[in-house]
GROMACS .gro file of C-alpha atoms in nm:
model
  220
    1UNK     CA    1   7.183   0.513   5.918
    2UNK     CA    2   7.069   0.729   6.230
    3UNK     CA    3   6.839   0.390   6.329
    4UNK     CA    4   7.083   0.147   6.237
    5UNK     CA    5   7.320   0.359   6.500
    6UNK     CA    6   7.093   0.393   6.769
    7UNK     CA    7   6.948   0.018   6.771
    8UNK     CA    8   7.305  -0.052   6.801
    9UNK     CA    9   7.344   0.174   7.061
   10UNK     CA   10   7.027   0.032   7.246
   11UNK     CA   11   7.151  -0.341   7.165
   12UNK     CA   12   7.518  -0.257   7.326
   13UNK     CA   13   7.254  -0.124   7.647
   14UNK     CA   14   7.060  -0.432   7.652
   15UNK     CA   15   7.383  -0.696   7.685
   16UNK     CA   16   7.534  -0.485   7.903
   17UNK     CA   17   7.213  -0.480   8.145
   18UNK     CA   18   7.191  -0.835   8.114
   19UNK     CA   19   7.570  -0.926   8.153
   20UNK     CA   20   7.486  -0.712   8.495
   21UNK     CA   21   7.221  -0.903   8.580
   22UNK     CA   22   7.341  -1.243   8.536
   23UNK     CA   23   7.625  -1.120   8.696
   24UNK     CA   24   7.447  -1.058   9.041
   25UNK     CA   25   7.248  -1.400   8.994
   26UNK     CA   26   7.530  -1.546   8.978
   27UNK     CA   27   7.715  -1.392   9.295
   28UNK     CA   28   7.354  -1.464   9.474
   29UNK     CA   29   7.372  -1.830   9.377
   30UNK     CA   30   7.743  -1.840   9.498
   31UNK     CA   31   7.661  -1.691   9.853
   32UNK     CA   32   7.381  -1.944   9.907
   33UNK     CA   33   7.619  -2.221   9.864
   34UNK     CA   34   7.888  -2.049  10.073
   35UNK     CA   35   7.590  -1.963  10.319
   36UNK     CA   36   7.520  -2.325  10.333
   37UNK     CA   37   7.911  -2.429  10.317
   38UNK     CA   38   7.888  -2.250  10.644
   39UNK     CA   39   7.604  -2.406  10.843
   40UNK     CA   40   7.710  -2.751  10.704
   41UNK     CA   41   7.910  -2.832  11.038
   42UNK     CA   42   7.641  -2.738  11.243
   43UNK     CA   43   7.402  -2.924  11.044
   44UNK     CA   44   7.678  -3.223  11.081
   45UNK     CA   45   7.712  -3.186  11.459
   46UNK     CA   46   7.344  -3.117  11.527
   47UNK     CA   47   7.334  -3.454  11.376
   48UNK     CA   48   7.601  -3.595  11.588
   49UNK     CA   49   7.464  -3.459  11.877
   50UNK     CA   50   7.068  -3.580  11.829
   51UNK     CA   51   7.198  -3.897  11.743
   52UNK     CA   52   7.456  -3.970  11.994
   53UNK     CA   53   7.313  -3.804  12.291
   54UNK     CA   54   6.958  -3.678  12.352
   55UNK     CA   55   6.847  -4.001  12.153
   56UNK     CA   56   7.094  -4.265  12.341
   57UNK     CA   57   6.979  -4.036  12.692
   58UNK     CA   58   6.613  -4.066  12.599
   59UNK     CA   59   6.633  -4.434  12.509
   60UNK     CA   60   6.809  -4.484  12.846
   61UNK     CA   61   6.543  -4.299  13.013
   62UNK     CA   62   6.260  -4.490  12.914
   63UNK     CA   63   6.464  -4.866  12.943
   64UNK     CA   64   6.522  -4.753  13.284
   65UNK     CA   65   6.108  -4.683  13.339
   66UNK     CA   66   6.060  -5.026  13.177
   67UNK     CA   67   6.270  -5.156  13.440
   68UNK     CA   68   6.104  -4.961  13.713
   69UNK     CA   69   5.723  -5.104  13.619
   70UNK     CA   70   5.847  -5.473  13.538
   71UNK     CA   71   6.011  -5.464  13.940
   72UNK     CA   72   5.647  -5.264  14.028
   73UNK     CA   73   5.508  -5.527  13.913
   74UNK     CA   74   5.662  -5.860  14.027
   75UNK     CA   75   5.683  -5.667  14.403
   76UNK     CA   76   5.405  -5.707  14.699
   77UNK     CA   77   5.333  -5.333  14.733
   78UNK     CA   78   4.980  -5.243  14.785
   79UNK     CA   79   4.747  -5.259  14.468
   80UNK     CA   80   4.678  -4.891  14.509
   81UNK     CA   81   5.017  -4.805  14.567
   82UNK     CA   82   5.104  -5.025  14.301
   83UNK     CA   83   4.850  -4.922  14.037
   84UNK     CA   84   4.940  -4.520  14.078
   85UNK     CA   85   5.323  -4.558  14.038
   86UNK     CA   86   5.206  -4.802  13.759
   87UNK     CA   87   5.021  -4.524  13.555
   88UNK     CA   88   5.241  -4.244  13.668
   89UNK     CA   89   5.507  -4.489  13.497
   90UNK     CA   90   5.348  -4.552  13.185
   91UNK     CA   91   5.264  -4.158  13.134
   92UNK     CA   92   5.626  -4.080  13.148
   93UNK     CA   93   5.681  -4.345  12.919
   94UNK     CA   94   5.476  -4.226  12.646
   95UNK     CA   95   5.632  -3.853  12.731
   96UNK     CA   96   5.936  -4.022  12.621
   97UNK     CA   97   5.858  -4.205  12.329
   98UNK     CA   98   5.669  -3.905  12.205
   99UNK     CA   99   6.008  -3.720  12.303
  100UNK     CA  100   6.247  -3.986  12.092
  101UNK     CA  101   5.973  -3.950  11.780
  102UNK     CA  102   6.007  -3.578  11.798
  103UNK     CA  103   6.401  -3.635  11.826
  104UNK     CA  104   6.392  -3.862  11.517
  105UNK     CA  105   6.193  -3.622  11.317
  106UNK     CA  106   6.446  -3.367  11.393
  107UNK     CA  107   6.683  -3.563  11.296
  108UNK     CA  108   6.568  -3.682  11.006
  109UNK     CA  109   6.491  -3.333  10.873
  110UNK     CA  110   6.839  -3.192  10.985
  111UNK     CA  111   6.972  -3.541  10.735
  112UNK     CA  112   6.769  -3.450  10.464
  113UNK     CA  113   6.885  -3.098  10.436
  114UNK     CA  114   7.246  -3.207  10.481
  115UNK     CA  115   7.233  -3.444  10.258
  116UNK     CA  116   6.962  -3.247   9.976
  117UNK     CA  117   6.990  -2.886  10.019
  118UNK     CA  118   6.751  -2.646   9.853
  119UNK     CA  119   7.034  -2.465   9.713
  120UNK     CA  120   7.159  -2.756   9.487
  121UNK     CA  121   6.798  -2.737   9.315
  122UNK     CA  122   6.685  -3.038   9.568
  123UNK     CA  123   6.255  -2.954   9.534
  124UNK     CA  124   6.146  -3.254   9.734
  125UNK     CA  125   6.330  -3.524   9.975
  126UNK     CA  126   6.163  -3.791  10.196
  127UNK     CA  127   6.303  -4.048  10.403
  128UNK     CA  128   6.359  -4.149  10.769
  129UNK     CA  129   6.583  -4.447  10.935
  130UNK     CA  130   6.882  -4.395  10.744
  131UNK     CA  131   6.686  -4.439  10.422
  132UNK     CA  132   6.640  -4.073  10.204
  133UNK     CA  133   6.519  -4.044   9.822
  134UNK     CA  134   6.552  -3.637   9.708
  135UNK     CA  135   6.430  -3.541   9.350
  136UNK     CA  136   6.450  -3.219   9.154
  137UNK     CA  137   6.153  -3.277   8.982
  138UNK     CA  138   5.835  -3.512   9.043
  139UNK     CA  139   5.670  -3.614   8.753
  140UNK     CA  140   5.306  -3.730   8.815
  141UNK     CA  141   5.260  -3.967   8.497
  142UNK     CA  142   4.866  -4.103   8.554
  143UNK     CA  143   4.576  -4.090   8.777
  144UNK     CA  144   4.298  -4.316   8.714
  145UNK     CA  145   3.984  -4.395   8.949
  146UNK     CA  146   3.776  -4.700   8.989
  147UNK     CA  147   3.344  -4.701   9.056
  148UNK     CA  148   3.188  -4.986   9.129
  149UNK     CA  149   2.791  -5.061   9.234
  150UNK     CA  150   2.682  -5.433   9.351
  151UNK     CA  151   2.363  -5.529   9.454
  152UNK     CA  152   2.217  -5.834   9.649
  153UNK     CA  153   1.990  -6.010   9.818
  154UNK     CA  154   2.039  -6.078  10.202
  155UNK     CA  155   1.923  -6.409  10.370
  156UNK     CA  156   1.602  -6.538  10.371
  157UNK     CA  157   1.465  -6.545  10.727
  158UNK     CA  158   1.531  -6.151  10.721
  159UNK     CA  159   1.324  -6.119  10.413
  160UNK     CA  160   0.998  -6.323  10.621
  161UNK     CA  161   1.071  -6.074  10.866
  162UNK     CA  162   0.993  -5.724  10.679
  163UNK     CA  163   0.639  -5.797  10.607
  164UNK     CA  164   0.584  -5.913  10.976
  165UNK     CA  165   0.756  -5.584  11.115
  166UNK     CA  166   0.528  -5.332  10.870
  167UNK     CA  167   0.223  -5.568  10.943
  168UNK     CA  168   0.257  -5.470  11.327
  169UNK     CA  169   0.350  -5.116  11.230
  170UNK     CA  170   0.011  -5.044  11.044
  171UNK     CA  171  -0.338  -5.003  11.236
  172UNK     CA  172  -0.555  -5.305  11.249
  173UNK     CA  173  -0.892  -5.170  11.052
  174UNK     CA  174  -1.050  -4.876  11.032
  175UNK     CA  175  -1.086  -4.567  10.847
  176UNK     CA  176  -0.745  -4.485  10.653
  177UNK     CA  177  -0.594  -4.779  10.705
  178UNK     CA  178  -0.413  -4.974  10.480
  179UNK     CA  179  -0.445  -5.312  10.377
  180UNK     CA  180  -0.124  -5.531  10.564
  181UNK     CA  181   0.081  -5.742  10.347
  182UNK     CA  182  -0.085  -6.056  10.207
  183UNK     CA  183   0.043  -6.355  10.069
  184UNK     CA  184   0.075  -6.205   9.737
  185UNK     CA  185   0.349  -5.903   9.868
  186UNK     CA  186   0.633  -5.892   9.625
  187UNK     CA  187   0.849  -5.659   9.865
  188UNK     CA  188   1.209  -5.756   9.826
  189UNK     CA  189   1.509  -5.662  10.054
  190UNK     CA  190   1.869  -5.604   9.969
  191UNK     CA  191   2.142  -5.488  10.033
  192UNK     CA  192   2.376  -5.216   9.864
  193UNK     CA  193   2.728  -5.176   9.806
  194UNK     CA  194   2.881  -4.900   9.653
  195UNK     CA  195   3.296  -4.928   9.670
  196UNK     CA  196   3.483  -4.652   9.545
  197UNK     CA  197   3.823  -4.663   9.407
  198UNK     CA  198   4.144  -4.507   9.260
  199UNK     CA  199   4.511  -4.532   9.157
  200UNK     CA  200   4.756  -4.239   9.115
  201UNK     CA  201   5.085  -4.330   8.963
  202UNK     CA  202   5.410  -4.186   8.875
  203UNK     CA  203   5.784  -4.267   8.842
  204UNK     CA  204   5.831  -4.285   9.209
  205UNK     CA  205   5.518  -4.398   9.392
  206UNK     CA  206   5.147  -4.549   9.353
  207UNK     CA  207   4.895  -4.559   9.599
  208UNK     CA  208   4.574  -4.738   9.597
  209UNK     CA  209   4.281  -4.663   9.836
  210UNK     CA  210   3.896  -4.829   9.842
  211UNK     CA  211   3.618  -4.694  10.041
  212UNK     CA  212   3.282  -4.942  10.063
  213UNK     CA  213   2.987  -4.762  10.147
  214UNK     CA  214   2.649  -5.008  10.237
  215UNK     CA  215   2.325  -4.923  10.324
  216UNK     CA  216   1.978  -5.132  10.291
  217UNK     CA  217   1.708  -5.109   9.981
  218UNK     CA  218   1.348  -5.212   9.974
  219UNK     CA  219   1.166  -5.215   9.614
  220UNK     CA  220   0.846  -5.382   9.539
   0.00000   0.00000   0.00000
């Protein structure tokens, strides 16, 4: 009876520890959604603001630097006047196109946690150019691989020319050497091609990749 009491006791302990606990998991997950209620008009005018200014003021930048070579161009400067504006001009050009990728990025990233936060259970999101896939799980299904090892002959005239290369190569008589190649010389020259391979595929994606590896072989 005692036991019967105090595992009762200890059971009534137990729920009331764990009615606590879920309790306070589920007040945490309600301040990370209010947390990202919050920042969810930044988020929308960081967007606004990346894609309506700095991008349209970066775009108008470097249309303008276009404009600035193509006149450079067509004018009757001097050549070395002409060619130092020309490259000072194309360096700020690719400052702002490196500028307007870094923008996108941003942008980009600021889209895919508007439109995917974490705090929904969103594990993994892609995407760029108004296109974005998010997932809560990724499920890798297969992964195969691929080897593959070819050989052949190469042409004829660079077969005649093997034996003539080694028969300059070795001394002409004497002690220690080595008899040249005769008419009888079975050498044979190929060449080999190892190409490895591979596929990984899931639900979402598959990718396919080859790498060919050659190199030359001599066997009597």
């Amino acid at each position: 009876m005692d036991r019967e009491k105090a595992f009762t006791k200890a059971l009534a302990q137990y729920r009331a520890q764990c009615t606590e606990l879920f309790g306070l998991i589920r007040d945490e997950e309600k301040n990370k959604i209010r947390r990202w209620e919050d920042e969810k008009p930044s988020l929308e005018l960081l967007i606004a603001s990346l894609n309506q200014d700095t991008r349209r003021i970066l775009a108008d930048e470097m249309q303008s630097r276009r404009s600035d070579l193509a006149r450079l161009d067509a004018s009757s400067r001097l050549e070395a006047e002409r060619r130092r504006q020309e490259e000072s001009g194309w360096a700020e050009v690719a400052g702002l196109e490196e500028a307007l990728e870094r923008t996108t990025a941003r942008l980009d990233r600021a889209k895919q946690q508007l439109y995917f936060p974490e705090v929904k259970g969103y594990r993994f999101s892609s995407g760029n150019g108004g296109i974005y896939v998010a997932a809560h799980d990724l499920h890798v299904s297969e992964v195969s691989g691929r080897f593959e090892f070819t050989v052949e002959p190469i042409a004829q005239q660079s077969q005649r020319t093997v034996p003539q290369q080694q028969q300059q190569q070795r001394p002409a008589g004497g002690a220690g050497a080595g008899p040249g190649p005769g008419p009888g010389d079975t050498s044979r020259l190929a060449r080999l091609t190892v190409v490895l391979g591979g596929v990984s595929s899931s639900t979402a994606l598959a990718e396919r990749a080859e790498w060919v590896l050659s190199g030359m072989a001599n066997w009597p």
